[in-house]
Amino acid sequence: MNLILLAPDDIAHQGLARVTDPRRLRHLREVHRAAPGDRLTVGVVDGAIGRGELLSLDAQAATFALEGLDQAPPPALPVHLVLALPRPRMLARTLEHVTALGVKRITLLHTRRVEKSYWMSPELEAEKIRQHLVLGLEQARDTQLPEVTLARGFRPFVEDTLPGLLEGRRGLLAHPGMPATCPRGLDEPTLLLVGPEGGFIPWEVERLLAAGCEGIHLGPRILRVETAVTALLARLF
Ligand code: SAH
């Protein structure tokens, strides 16, 4: 928690904020070892970053006096990430990592090798997803919550959604064995597609290439989804 992310509900009135949830209170005590008088970095969800002077901290609440909320959050990556829905624990970690890296648009996609049961996971509830995004924002000192969309069918995604996403974006399909290596140092709007643990099936690869995506690879090593996404984003941007 390199930044204390305040939701509108946390801001009591003019210049005062109150944090009451056990996770953040424990973190303030045990990791920050915070004491009244300390100044910590705070940010408002989808808003600015500034400092908060800790006025009091007990088992029920931490109270901050906010000052200078006038810094912009770090710039976002120009990427929309389309991720085949990973298993719930991998999803949680991947959402956290990509949020910390600056991804603001995420589509979770069904593909043939995504287990149907993953779509029933409580990890897909909006509040659960938000918790992982918040951890990523706190880590990276960011305030802008990413937008997460669920695409429960591959065919409707390719036919109805993908053409719009590719308007004004360069589509990159990460798939081992593609002829082109992953490009570097992009600053253009990009759509990045990453497959499930079993990979995209050949028919899916064909459809995505036919829709206008470029196939790219990261070398001969097959990486886990969370590693692949991190390596791809680091190399692309
Ligand atoms: N078993 C699959 C790989 C799945 S890895 C296979 O052998 O094809 C999960 C996803 O991570 C892949 O779908 C791809 O999007 C990405 N990925 C992992 N390693 C990669 C590599 N070396 N090059 C490109 N993409 C990779």
mmCIF file of C-alpha atoms and ligand atoms in Angstrom:
data_model
loop_
_atom_site.group_PDB
_atom_site.id
_atom_site.type_symbol
_atom_site.label_atom_id
_atom_site.label_comp_id
_atom_site.label_asym_id
_atom_site.label_seq_id
_atom_site.Cartn_x
_atom_site.Cartn_y
_atom_site.Cartn_z
ATOM 1 C CA MET A 1 0.000 0.000 0.000
ATOM 2 C CA ASN A 2 2.244 2.773 -1.296
ATOM 3 C CA LEU A 3 -0.786 4.999 -1.530
ATOM 4 C CA ILE A 4 -3.919 5.046 0.604
ATOM 5 C CA LEU A 5 -6.713 5.016 -1.922
ATOM 6 C CA LEU A 6 -9.750 6.880 -0.653
ATOM 7 C CA ALA A 7 -13.217 6.138 -1.973
ATOM 8 C CA PRO A 8 -15.769 8.959 -1.848
ATOM 9 C CA ASP A 9 -17.236 7.196 1.242
ATOM 10 C CA ASP A 10 -13.917 7.561 3.091
ATOM 11 C CA ILE A 11 -13.918 11.338 2.801
ATOM 12 C CA ALA A 12 -15.877 12.587 5.789
ATOM 13 C CA HIS A 13 -16.102 16.277 5.075
ATOM 14 C CA GLN A 14 -13.877 19.157 4.014
ATOM 15 C CA GLY A 15 -10.331 17.935 4.243
ATOM 16 C CA LEU A 16 -10.862 14.940 6.551
ATOM 17 C CA ALA A 17 -10.795 11.266 5.627
ATOM 18 C CA ARG A 18 -11.673 8.233 7.717
ATOM 19 C CA VAL A 19 -10.482 4.727 6.904
ATOM 20 C CA THR A 20 -12.347 1.975 8.758
ATOM 21 C CA ASP A 21 -11.816 -1.327 6.955
ATOM 22 C CA PRO A 22 -9.701 -3.948 8.772
ATOM 23 C CA ARG A 23 -7.325 -4.567 5.836
ATOM 24 C CA ARG A 24 -6.078 -1.008 5.587
ATOM 25 C CA LEU A 25 -6.057 -0.459 9.360
ATOM 26 C CA ARG A 26 -3.892 -3.549 9.821
ATOM 27 C CA HIS A 27 -1.584 -2.448 7.018
ATOM 28 C CA LEU A 28 -1.208 1.024 8.539
ATOM 29 C CA ARG A 29 -0.296 -0.493 11.902
ATOM 30 C CA GLU A 30 1.822 -3.451 10.864
ATOM 31 C CA VAL A 31 3.557 -2.362 7.644
ATOM 32 C CA HIS A 32 3.656 1.421 7.875
ATOM 33 C CA ARG A 33 3.871 1.334 11.695
ATOM 34 C CA ALA A 34 2.032 4.611 11.350
ATOM 35 C CA ALA A 35 1.659 7.019 14.249
ATOM 36 C CA PRO A 36 -0.260 10.288 14.594
ATOM 37 C CA GLY A 37 1.672 13.082 12.903
ATOM 38 C CA ASP A 38 2.944 10.847 10.056
ATOM 39 C CA ARG A 39 2.299 12.099 6.543
ATOM 40 C CA LEU A 40 1.311 9.404 4.059
ATOM 41 C CA THR A 41 0.579 9.469 0.346
ATOM 42 C CA VAL A 42 -3.149 9.396 -0.327
ATOM 43 C CA GLY A 43 -5.217 9.480 -3.502
ATOM 44 C CA VAL A 44 -8.879 9.725 -4.383
ATOM 45 C CA VAL A 45 -10.385 7.022 -6.619
ATOM 46 C CA ASP A 46 -10.340 8.398 -10.182
ATOM 47 C CA GLY A 47 -8.938 11.647 -8.790
ATOM 48 C CA ALA A 48 -5.784 13.365 -7.576
ATOM 49 C CA ILE A 49 -2.908 12.360 -5.294
ATOM 50 C CA GLY A 50 -1.695 14.282 -2.250
ATOM 51 C CA ARG A 51 -0.683 13.813 1.387
ATOM 52 C CA GLY A 52 -2.649 12.893 4.466
ATOM 53 C CA GLU A 53 -1.519 13.677 7.987
ATOM 54 C CA LEU A 54 -2.552 10.886 10.316
ATOM 55 C CA LEU A 55 -4.552 12.464 13.137
ATOM 56 C CA SER A 56 -5.563 9.299 14.967
ATOM 57 C CA LEU A 57 -5.323 5.526 14.576
ATOM 58 C CA ASP A 58 -7.118 2.914 16.674
ATOM 59 C CA ALA A 59 -8.783 -0.472 16.140
ATOM 60 C CA GLN A 60 -11.856 1.130 14.556
ATOM 61 C CA ALA A 61 -10.553 3.946 12.382
ATOM 62 C CA ALA A 62 -7.697 6.009 11.036
ATOM 63 C CA THR A 63 -8.365 9.695 10.519
ATOM 64 C CA PHE A 64 -6.374 11.840 8.097
ATOM 65 C CA ALA A 65 -6.219 15.555 7.430
ATOM 66 C CA LEU A 66 -5.831 15.852 3.674
ATOM 67 C CA GLU A 67 -3.407 18.327 2.173
ATOM 68 C CA GLY A 68 -2.423 19.324 -1.367
ATOM 69 C CA LEU A 69 -4.532 16.860 -3.335
ATOM 70 C CA ASP A 70 -3.200 18.262 -6.599
ATOM 71 C CA GLN A 71 -0.902 15.664 -8.199
ATOM 72 C CA ALA A 72 -2.036 13.752 -11.256
ATOM 73 C CA PRO A 73 -1.818 9.940 -11.192
ATOM 74 C CA PRO A 74 0.901 8.332 -13.375
ATOM 75 C CA PRO A 75 0.117 8.005 -17.099
ATOM 76 C CA ALA A 76 -1.831 4.965 -18.254
ATOM 77 C CA LEU A 77 -0.520 2.463 -20.809
ATOM 78 C CA PRO A 78 -2.153 2.875 -24.242
ATOM 79 C CA VAL A 79 -3.406 -0.698 -24.203
ATOM 80 C CA HIS A 80 -6.656 -2.597 -24.016
ATOM 81 C CA LEU A 81 -5.857 -6.066 -22.699
ATOM 82 C CA VAL A 82 -7.988 -9.004 -23.805
ATOM 83 C CA LEU A 83 -7.237 -11.889 -21.516
ATOM 84 C CA ALA A 84 -8.664 -15.391 -21.833
ATOM 85 C CA LEU A 85 -10.230 -15.926 -18.401
ATOM 86 C CA PRO A 86 -7.564 -17.558 -16.203
ATOM 87 C CA ARG A 87 -8.267 -19.785 -13.182
ATOM 88 C CA PRO A 88 -9.498 -17.734 -10.230
ATOM 89 C CA ARG A 89 -6.203 -17.417 -8.321
ATOM 90 C CA MET A 90 -4.273 -16.568 -11.457
ATOM 91 C CA LEU A 91 -6.988 -14.039 -12.343
ATOM 92 C CA ALA A 92 -6.575 -12.318 -8.991
ATOM 93 C CA ARG A 93 -2.798 -12.001 -9.351
ATOM 94 C CA THR A 94 -2.939 -11.030 -13.005
ATOM 95 C CA LEU A 95 -5.488 -8.269 -12.366
ATOM 96 C CA GLU A 96 -3.249 -6.915 -9.631
ATOM 97 C CA HIS A 97 -0.094 -6.987 -11.784
ATOM 98 C CA VAL A 98 -1.613 -5.446 -14.885
ATOM 99 C CA THR A 99 -3.291 -2.726 -12.832
ATOM 100 C CA ALA A 100 0.036 -1.907 -11.187
ATOM 101 C CA LEU A 101 1.617 -1.736 -14.651
ATOM 102 C CA GLY A 102 -0.972 0.829 -15.832
ATOM 103 C CA VAL A 103 -3.534 -1.113 -17.886
ATOM 104 C CA LYS A 104 -6.922 0.672 -17.811
ATOM 105 C CA ARG A 105 -9.075 -1.498 -20.045
ATOM 106 C CA ILE A 106 -9.414 -5.227 -19.590
ATOM 107 C CA THR A 107 -11.714 -7.697 -21.334
ATOM 108 C CA LEU A 108 -11.947 -11.202 -19.865
ATOM 109 C CA LEU A 109 -12.724 -13.539 -22.735
ATOM 110 C CA HIS A 110 -14.058 -17.054 -23.052
ATOM 111 C CA THR A 111 -12.079 -19.304 -25.359
ATOM 112 C CA ARG A 112 -12.235 -23.038 -26.010
ATOM 113 C CA ARG A 113 -9.558 -23.864 -23.449
ATOM 114 C CA VAL A 114 -11.051 -21.770 -20.658
ATOM 115 C CA GLU A 115 -12.806 -24.060 -18.190
ATOM 116 C CA LYS A 116 -16.500 -23.224 -18.071
ATOM 117 C CA SER A 117 -16.453 -23.448 -14.262
ATOM 118 C CA TYR A 118 -14.155 -20.393 -14.086
ATOM 119 C CA TRP A 119 -17.125 -18.259 -15.171
ATOM 120 C CA MET A 120 -18.999 -19.316 -12.017
ATOM 121 C CA SER A 121 -16.219 -18.245 -9.670
ATOM 122 C CA PRO A 122 -17.036 -15.691 -6.944
ATOM 123 C CA GLU A 123 -13.778 -13.983 -8.045
ATOM 124 C CA LEU A 124 -15.759 -12.582 -10.976
ATOM 125 C CA GLU A 125 -18.153 -10.624 -8.760
ATOM 126 C CA ALA A 126 -17.702 -6.923 -9.334
ATOM 127 C CA GLU A 127 -16.681 -6.291 -5.730
ATOM 128 C CA LYS A 128 -14.029 -9.050 -5.821
ATOM 129 C CA ILE A 129 -12.592 -7.734 -9.069
ATOM 130 C CA ARG A 130 -12.521 -4.242 -7.596
ATOM 131 C CA GLN A 131 -10.519 -5.455 -4.599
ATOM 132 C CA HIS A 132 -7.752 -6.752 -6.870
ATOM 133 C CA LEU A 133 -7.733 -3.593 -8.938
ATOM 134 C CA VAL A 134 -7.444 -1.522 -5.756
ATOM 135 C CA LEU A 135 -4.438 -3.568 -4.587
ATOM 136 C CA GLY A 136 -2.745 -2.884 -7.926
ATOM 137 C CA LEU A 137 -3.502 0.847 -7.711
ATOM 138 C CA GLU A 138 -2.224 1.065 -4.119
ATOM 139 C CA GLN A 139 0.955 -0.728 -5.148
ATOM 140 C CA ALA A 140 1.681 1.572 -8.095
ATOM 141 C CA ARG A 141 0.475 4.848 -6.512
ATOM 142 C CA ASP A 142 -2.288 5.241 -9.044
ATOM 143 C CA THR A 143 -5.917 6.289 -8.606
ATOM 144 C CA GLN A 144 -7.603 5.508 -11.935
ATOM 145 C CA LEU A 145 -9.619 2.290 -11.648
ATOM 146 C CA PRO A 146 -9.407 0.071 -14.725
ATOM 147 C CA GLU A 147 -12.591 -0.930 -16.503
ATOM 148 C CA VAL A 148 -13.169 -4.680 -16.663
ATOM 149 C CA THR A 149 -15.601 -6.211 -19.178
ATOM 150 C CA LEU A 150 -16.666 -9.849 -19.425
ATOM 151 C CA ALA A 151 -16.962 -11.461 -22.866
ATOM 152 C CA ARG A 152 -18.564 -14.851 -22.272
ATOM 153 C CA GLY A 153 -18.547 -15.985 -25.905
ATOM 154 C CA PHE A 154 -15.593 -16.099 -28.293
ATOM 155 C CA ARG A 155 -17.624 -15.940 -31.482
ATOM 156 C CA PRO A 156 -19.754 -12.914 -30.516
ATOM 157 C CA PHE A 157 -16.591 -11.204 -29.285
ATOM 158 C CA VAL A 158 -14.804 -11.727 -32.605
ATOM 159 C CA GLU A 159 -17.816 -10.863 -34.732
ATOM 160 C CA ASP A 160 -19.440 -8.021 -32.806
ATOM 161 C CA THR A 161 -16.878 -6.496 -30.440
ATOM 162 C CA LEU A 162 -13.422 -6.973 -31.932
ATOM 163 C CA PRO A 163 -13.916 -4.861 -35.088
ATOM 164 C CA GLY A 164 -14.770 -1.839 -32.909
ATOM 165 C CA LEU A 165 -11.800 -2.466 -30.599
ATOM 166 C CA LEU A 166 -9.459 -2.636 -33.591
ATOM 167 C CA GLU A 167 -10.618 0.744 -34.883
ATOM 168 C CA GLY A 168 -7.674 2.986 -34.120
ATOM 169 C CA ARG A 169 -5.767 0.258 -32.266
ATOM 170 C CA ARG A 170 -3.007 -2.077 -33.387
ATOM 171 C CA GLY A 171 -4.102 -5.622 -32.580
ATOM 172 C CA LEU A 172 -1.418 -7.970 -31.254
ATOM 173 C CA LEU A 173 -2.101 -11.653 -30.661
ATOM 174 C CA ALA A 174 0.442 -13.220 -28.300
ATOM 175 C CA HIS A 175 0.828 -16.830 -29.332
ATOM 176 C CA PRO A 176 3.912 -19.057 -29.160
ATOM 177 C CA GLY A 177 5.227 -19.980 -32.590
ATOM 178 C CA MET A 178 3.960 -16.903 -34.453
ATOM 179 C CA PRO A 179 6.523 -15.674 -37.010
ATOM 180 C CA ALA A 180 6.989 -12.095 -35.697
ATOM 181 C CA THR A 181 8.755 -11.223 -32.455
ATOM 182 C CA CYS A 182 6.988 -8.967 -29.986
ATOM 183 C CA PRO A 183 7.698 -5.313 -30.912
ATOM 184 C CA ARG A 184 9.231 -2.840 -28.450
ATOM 185 C CA GLY A 185 8.734 0.734 -27.387
ATOM 186 C CA LEU A 186 5.220 1.276 -28.763
ATOM 187 C CA ASP A 187 3.295 4.417 -27.943
ATOM 188 C CA GLU A 188 0.349 3.844 -30.243
ATOM 189 C CA PRO A 189 -3.042 2.553 -29.014
ATOM 190 C CA THR A 190 -2.794 -1.219 -28.852
ATOM 191 C CA LEU A 191 -5.088 -4.177 -28.315
ATOM 192 C CA LEU A 192 -3.198 -7.083 -26.774
ATOM 193 C CA LEU A 193 -4.705 -10.586 -26.716
ATOM 194 C CA VAL A 194 -3.361 -13.225 -24.352
ATOM 195 C CA GLY A 195 -4.587 -16.806 -24.323
ATOM 196 C CA PRO A 196 -5.545 -19.242 -21.568
ATOM 197 C CA GLU A 197 -3.216 -21.744 -19.926
ATOM 198 C CA GLY A 198 -3.836 -24.219 -22.736
ATOM 199 C CA GLY A 199 -3.327 -21.508 -25.378
ATOM 200 C CA PHE A 200 -5.655 -20.408 -28.179
ATOM 201 C CA ILE A 201 -6.801 -23.240 -30.454
ATOM 202 C CA PRO A 202 -5.783 -23.015 -34.140
ATOM 203 C CA TRP A 203 -9.309 -21.959 -35.216
ATOM 204 C CA GLU A 204 -9.250 -19.072 -32.714
ATOM 205 C CA VAL A 205 -5.814 -17.986 -33.959
ATOM 206 C CA GLU A 206 -7.127 -18.041 -37.540
ATOM 207 C CA ARG A 207 -10.176 -15.951 -36.639
ATOM 208 C CA LEU A 208 -8.117 -13.373 -34.729
ATOM 209 C CA LEU A 209 -5.565 -13.064 -37.536
ATOM 210 C CA ALA A 210 -8.364 -12.800 -40.116
ATOM 211 C CA ALA A 211 -9.910 -9.989 -38.046
ATOM 212 C CA GLY A 212 -6.695 -8.007 -38.452
ATOM 213 C CA CYS A 213 -4.546 -8.924 -35.433
ATOM 214 C CA GLU A 214 -0.790 -9.499 -35.867
ATOM 215 C CA GLY A 215 0.579 -12.677 -34.333
ATOM 216 C CA ILE A 216 3.591 -12.106 -32.085
ATOM 217 C CA HIS A 217 5.793 -14.325 -29.944
ATOM 218 C CA LEU A 218 8.112 -13.848 -26.995
ATOM 219 C CA GLY A 219 10.638 -16.502 -27.881
ATOM 220 C CA PRO A 220 10.696 -20.263 -27.379
ATOM 221 C CA ARG A 221 9.836 -20.255 -23.674
ATOM 222 C CA ILE A 222 6.203 -20.895 -22.863
ATOM 223 C CA LEU A 223 5.331 -18.586 -20.012
ATOM 224 C CA ARG A 224 2.515 -18.726 -17.500
ATOM 225 C CA VAL A 225 -0.265 -16.262 -18.223
ATOM 226 C CA GLU A 226 0.725 -13.846 -15.451
ATOM 227 C CA THR A 227 4.394 -13.946 -16.490
ATOM 228 C CA ALA A 228 3.559 -13.641 -20.194
ATOM 229 C CA VAL A 229 1.328 -10.600 -19.604
ATOM 230 C CA THR A 230 3.973 -8.866 -17.515
ATOM 231 C CA ALA A 231 6.750 -9.637 -20.027
ATOM 232 C CA LEU A 232 4.581 -8.528 -22.957
ATOM 233 C CA LEU A 233 3.577 -5.225 -21.353
ATOM 234 C CA ALA A 234 7.129 -4.480 -20.243
ATOM 235 C CA ARG A 235 8.513 -5.151 -23.688
ATOM 236 C CA LEU A 236 5.729 -3.434 -25.658
ATOM 237 C CA PHE A 237 5.698 -0.212 -23.625
HETATM 238 N N1 SAH B 1 0.124 -24.244 -23.918
HETATM 239 C C1 SAH B 1 0.079 -23.134 -24.812
HETATM 240 C C2 SAH B 1 0.662 -21.888 -24.183
HETATM 241 C C3 SAH B 1 -0.187 -21.253 -23.192
HETATM 242 S S1 SAH B 1 0.645 -20.009 -22.326
HETATM 243 C C4 SAH B 1 0.901 -23.412 -26.052
HETATM 244 O O1 SAH B 1 1.826 -24.203 -25.986
HETATM 245 O O2 SAH B 1 0.624 -22.791 -27.073
HETATM 246 C C5 SAH B 1 -0.665 -18.873 -22.042
HETATM 247 C C6 SAH B 1 -0.669 -17.668 -22.936
HETATM 248 O O3 SAH B 1 0.455 -16.842 -22.626
HETATM 249 C C7 SAH B 1 -0.555 -17.953 -24.408
HETATM 250 O O4 SAH B 1 -1.821 -18.212 -24.996
HETATM 251 C C8 SAH B 1 0.045 -16.651 -24.939
HETATM 252 O O5 SAH B 1 -0.943 -15.662 -25.149
HETATM 253 C C9 SAH B 1 0.966 -16.238 -23.810
HETATM 254 N N2 SAH B 1 2.330 -16.735 -24.000
HETATM 255 C C10 SAH B 1 3.041 -17.533 -23.181
HETATM 256 N N3 SAH B 1 4.269 -17.760 -23.653
HETATM 257 C C11 SAH B 1 4.356 -17.069 -24.819
HETATM 258 C C12 SAH B 1 5.386 -16.898 -25.811
HETATM 259 N N4 SAH B 1 6.576 -17.470 -25.697
HETATM 260 N N5 SAH B 1 5.106 -16.119 -26.879
HETATM 261 C C13 SAH B 1 3.900 -15.529 -27.021
HETATM 262 N N6 SAH B 1 2.903 -15.664 -26.132
HETATM 263 C C14 SAH B 1 3.120 -16.417 -25.048
#
